[in-house]
């Protein structure tokens, strides 16, 4: 299993839709997880951190299932501005605070 | 803005040349990591510097090297450039506590021709 694997995408949804992204990770010892958002040709920016079973911030909900080594990101009431690539991220167990990124899932929200 | 700045923003080099990319970390952050992001891929960890010492390395050949300076700024050097080195190079700084948010610079887009 790859260290971090994500849904391939792309996801094309209308405004107002609910969309969910899935991610699996291989290191069962991981204690923290992140979702980053990356706009086209820009740097990644932290969207959410997940340290226990889940986290919620407005329209965004991240859930963690440690037994299945699975993380999800749910976006409710999608906006045009949510169009971006969403990266699932797990800390490296080999180097300090280095991060292991998934390939990313592209979301396109249309009107 | 994250407070992490990278230079240059864009660069075109010829195969076989050498390149140096620079990064100024956010104030108070003593750890700097470098990542390579090829088109359509997630960022790949190159190496990390903590207090001027390399503190971990990803699966990159020795022609990728780096430095960290006393003010925690950092350089990434790539020798003998290959076409596949064309990518967005991202620098990220993290605060001393560890395992918290990484703050990324805007990246340097390197094209090797």
Coordinates of C-alpha atoms in Angstrom, one line a residue:
Chain A
X1 CA 0.0 0.0 0.0
X2 CA 1.2 3.5 -0.8
X3 CA 1.9 5.8 2.2
X4 CA -1.1 8.0 1.3
X5 CA -3.7 7.2 -1.4
X6 CA -6.6 9.4 -2.5
X7 CA -9.6 9.1 -4.7
X8 CA -8.3 9.8 -8.2
X9 CA -11.0 12.4 -9.2
X10 CA -11.7 14.8 -10.8
X11 CA -15.0 15.5 -9.1
X12 CA -17.4 17.8 -11.0
X13 CA -20.3 19.0 -9.0
X14 CA -23.0 21.7 -9.1
X15 CA -23.1 24.5 -6.6
X16 CA -24.9 23.4 -3.4
X17 CA -23.9 19.7 -3.8
X18 CA -22.3 17.7 -1.0
X19 CA -19.1 15.9 -2.0
X20 CA -16.8 13.6 -0.1
X21 CA -13.2 12.7 -0.6
X22 CA -11.5 9.6 0.7
X23 CA -7.9 8.9 1.7
X24 CA -6.1 5.8 3.1
X25 CA -2.8 5.8 4.8
X26 CA -0.3 3.0 5.5
X27 CA 1.4 4.0 8.8
X28 CA -0.8 2.8 11.6
X29 CA 1.2 4.7 14.1
X30 CA 0.2 8.1 12.6
X31 CA -1.4 10.4 15.2
X32 CA -2.3 13.4 13.2
X33 CA -3.6 14.0 9.8
X34 CA -4.3 17.0 7.6
X35 CA -6.2 18.2 4.6
X36 CA -4.6 20.9 2.5
X37 CA -6.1 22.9 -0.2
X38 CA -4.1 23.9 -3.3
X39 CA -5.4 26.3 -5.9
X40 CA -4.0 26.1 -9.4
X41 CA -0.3 27.0 -9.5
X42 CA -0.3 28.1 -5.9
X43 CA 1.2 26.7 -2.7
X44 CA -0.8 24.3 -0.5
X45 CA -2.6 25.8 2.5
X46 CA -3.9 24.0 5.5
X47 CA -7.7 23.4 5.4
X48 CA -8.1 21.1 8.4
X49 CA -6.2 19.2 11.0
X50 CA -7.5 15.9 12.5
X51 CA -6.1 14.6 15.7
X52 CA -8.9 12.4 17.1
X53 CA -12.0 10.9 15.4
X54 CA -12.8 14.0 13.4
X55 CA -13.1 17.7 13.1
X56 CA -15.7 20.1 11.8
X57 CA -15.3 23.7 10.5
X58 CA -18.4 25.2 9.0
X59 CA -19.2 23.4 5.8
X60 CA -16.2 21.1 6.1
X61 CA -16.0 17.9 8.1
X62 CA -13.1 15.6 8.4
X63 CA -13.5 12.1 9.8
X64 CA -10.9 9.6 10.9
X65 CA -11.2 5.8 11.1
X66 CA -8.1 4.5 12.7
X67 CA -9.1 0.8 12.4
X68 CA -9.4 1.1 8.7
X69 CA -6.6 3.7 8.3
X70 CA -9.0 5.9 6.5
X71 CA -9.7 9.7 6.4
X72 CA -12.5 11.5 4.7
X73 CA -13.3 15.1 3.9
X74 CA -16.9 16.1 3.4
X75 CA -17.9 19.5 1.9
X76 CA -21.5 20.5 2.2
X77 CA -23.3 23.2 0.1
X78 CA -20.4 23.5 -2.3
X79 CA -19.4 26.9 -3.5
X80 CA -17.7 28.0 -6.8
X81 CA -14.8 29.1 -4.6
X82 CA -14.3 25.5 -3.3
X83 CA -12.9 24.5 -6.8
X84 CA -9.3 23.4 -6.0
X85 CA -7.2 20.3 -5.4
X86 CA -7.5 18.8 -2.0
X87 CA -4.5 17.0 -0.6
X88 CA -4.5 14.4 2.1
X89 CA -1.4 14.6 4.3
X90 CA 0.2 12.5 6.9
X91 CA 3.3 13.3 8.9
X92 CA 6.4 11.3 8.0
X93 CA 7.6 8.7 10.5
X94 CA 11.1 9.2 9.2
X95 CA 12.0 12.8 9.3
X96 CA 11.0 15.3 12.0
X97 CA 8.0 17.3 10.8
X98 CA 8.1 16.3 7.2
X99 CA 4.8 15.6 5.5
X100 CA 3.7 12.8 3.1
X101 CA 1.2 14.1 0.6
X102 CA -1.3 12.2 -1.5
X103 CA -1.6 13.0 -5.2
X104 CA -4.6 15.1 -4.5
X105 CA -8.2 15.1 -5.7
X106 CA -9.4 17.9 -8.0
X107 CA -12.8 19.4 -7.3
X108 CA -14.6 21.6 -9.9
X109 CA -17.8 23.3 -8.7
X110 CA -20.0 24.7 -11.5
X111 CA -23.0 27.1 -11.5
Chain B
X1 CA 0.4 35.4 3.6
X2 CA 2.4 32.8 5.3
X3 CA 5.6 34.8 5.9
X4 CA 7.6 32.2 3.9
X5 CA 9.2 33.7 0.8
X6 CA 11.0 31.9 -2.0
X7 CA 13.1 33.2 -4.8
X8 CA 13.1 33.2 -7.7
X9 CA 9.5 32.6 -8.6
X10 CA 10.3 31.2 -12.0
X11 CA 13.4 29.8 -13.6
X12 CA 14.5 28.3 -16.8
X13 CA 17.7 26.2 -16.9
X14 CA 19.4 23.9 -19.4
X15 CA 19.9 20.2 -18.8
X16 CA 23.3 19.7 -17.0
X17 CA 23.3 23.1 -15.4
X18 CA 23.2 23.8 -11.6
X19 CA 20.5 25.8 -9.8
X20 CA 20.1 27.3 -6.4
X21 CA 16.7 28.1 -4.9
X22 CA 16.2 30.2 -1.8
X23 CA 13.7 30.3 1.1
X24 CA 13.2 32.6 4.0
X25 CA 11.3 30.9 6.8
X26 CA 8.6 32.5 8.9
X27 CA 9.9 34.3 11.9
X28 CA 10.6 32.0 14.8
X29 CA 10.4 28.8 12.7
X30 CA 13.6 26.8 13.0
X31 CA 12.7 23.9 10.7
X32 CA 12.6 24.2 6.9
X33 CA 11.5 21.4 4.5
X34 CA 11.8 21.3 0.8
X35 CA 9.3 19.6 -1.5
X36 CA 9.2 18.9 -5.3
X37 CA 5.8 18.9 -7.0
X38 CA 5.6 17.6 -10.5
X39 CA 2.6 18.4 -12.6
X40 CA -0.5 16.4 -11.5
X41 CA 1.3 15.0 -8.4
X42 CA 1.3 15.8 -4.7
X43 CA 4.4 17.4 -3.2
X44 CA 7.3 14.9 -2.6
X45 CA 9.5 15.4 0.4
X46 CA 13.1 16.2 -0.5
X47 CA 14.8 16.9 2.8
X48 CA 14.4 18.9 6.0
X49 CA 16.8 21.1 8.0
X50 CA 16.6 21.8 11.7
X51 CA 19.1 24.2 13.3
X52 CA 21.4 24.1 10.3
X53 CA 21.6 20.3 10.1
X54 CA 19.8 17.9 7.7
X55 CA 17.1 16.2 9.7
X56 CA 15.7 13.7 7.3
X57 CA 15.7 13.0 3.6
X58 CA 13.3 11.6 1.1
X59 CA 14.1 9.5 -1.9
X60 CA 16.1 12.0 -3.9
X61 CA 19.7 11.5 -5.3
X62 CA 22.7 13.3 -3.8
X63 CA 22.7 15.9 -6.5
X64 CA 19.9 17.5 -4.5
X65 CA 21.6 19.2 -1.6
X66 CA 20.8 22.0 0.8
X67 CA 21.9 24.4 3.5
X68 CA 20.3 26.2 6.4
X69 CA 21.7 29.4 7.7
X70 CA 21.8 30.7 11.3
X71 CA 18.8 32.9 10.6
X72 CA 17.0 29.7 9.5
X73 CA 16.7 30.6 5.8
X74 CA 17.6 27.8 3.5
X75 CA 18.9 26.9 0.0
X76 CA 18.2 24.0 -2.2
X77 CA 20.9 23.2 -4.8
X78 CA 20.4 20.8 -7.7
X79 CA 23.4 19.8 -9.8
X80 CA 23.4 18.2 -13.2
X81 CA 19.8 19.2 -14.0
X82 CA 17.7 16.7 -15.8
X83 CA 14.5 17.3 -17.7
X84 CA 12.5 15.4 -15.0
X85 CA 13.6 18.0 -12.5
X86 CA 11.1 20.4 -14.0
X87 CA 8.6 21.0 -11.2
X88 CA 7.3 23.4 -8.6
X89 CA 9.7 23.5 -5.7
X90 CA 8.1 24.3 -2.4
X91 CA 9.7 25.4 0.9
X92 CA 7.8 25.0 4.1
X93 CA 8.6 26.2 7.6
X94 CA 7.3 24.8 10.9
X95 CA 7.5 26.2 14.4
X96 CA 9.7 24.6 17.1
X97 CA 6.8 22.6 18.7
X98 CA 6.7 20.1 15.8
X99 CA 3.9 18.2 14.1
X100 CA 1.8 21.3 13.6
X101 CA 0.9 23.3 10.6
X102 CA 3.5 23.7 7.9
X103 CA 3.6 27.1 6.2
X104 CA 4.4 27.0 2.6
X105 CA 6.1 29.6 0.4
X106 CA 4.6 30.4 -3.0
X107 CA 7.1 28.1 -4.7
X108 CA 9.7 28.3 -7.4
X109 CA 8.7 26.9 -10.8
X110 CA 11.7 25.4 -12.4
X111 CA 11.7 24.4 -16.1
X112 CA 14.6 22.4 -17.5
X113 CA 15.0 22.4 -21.2

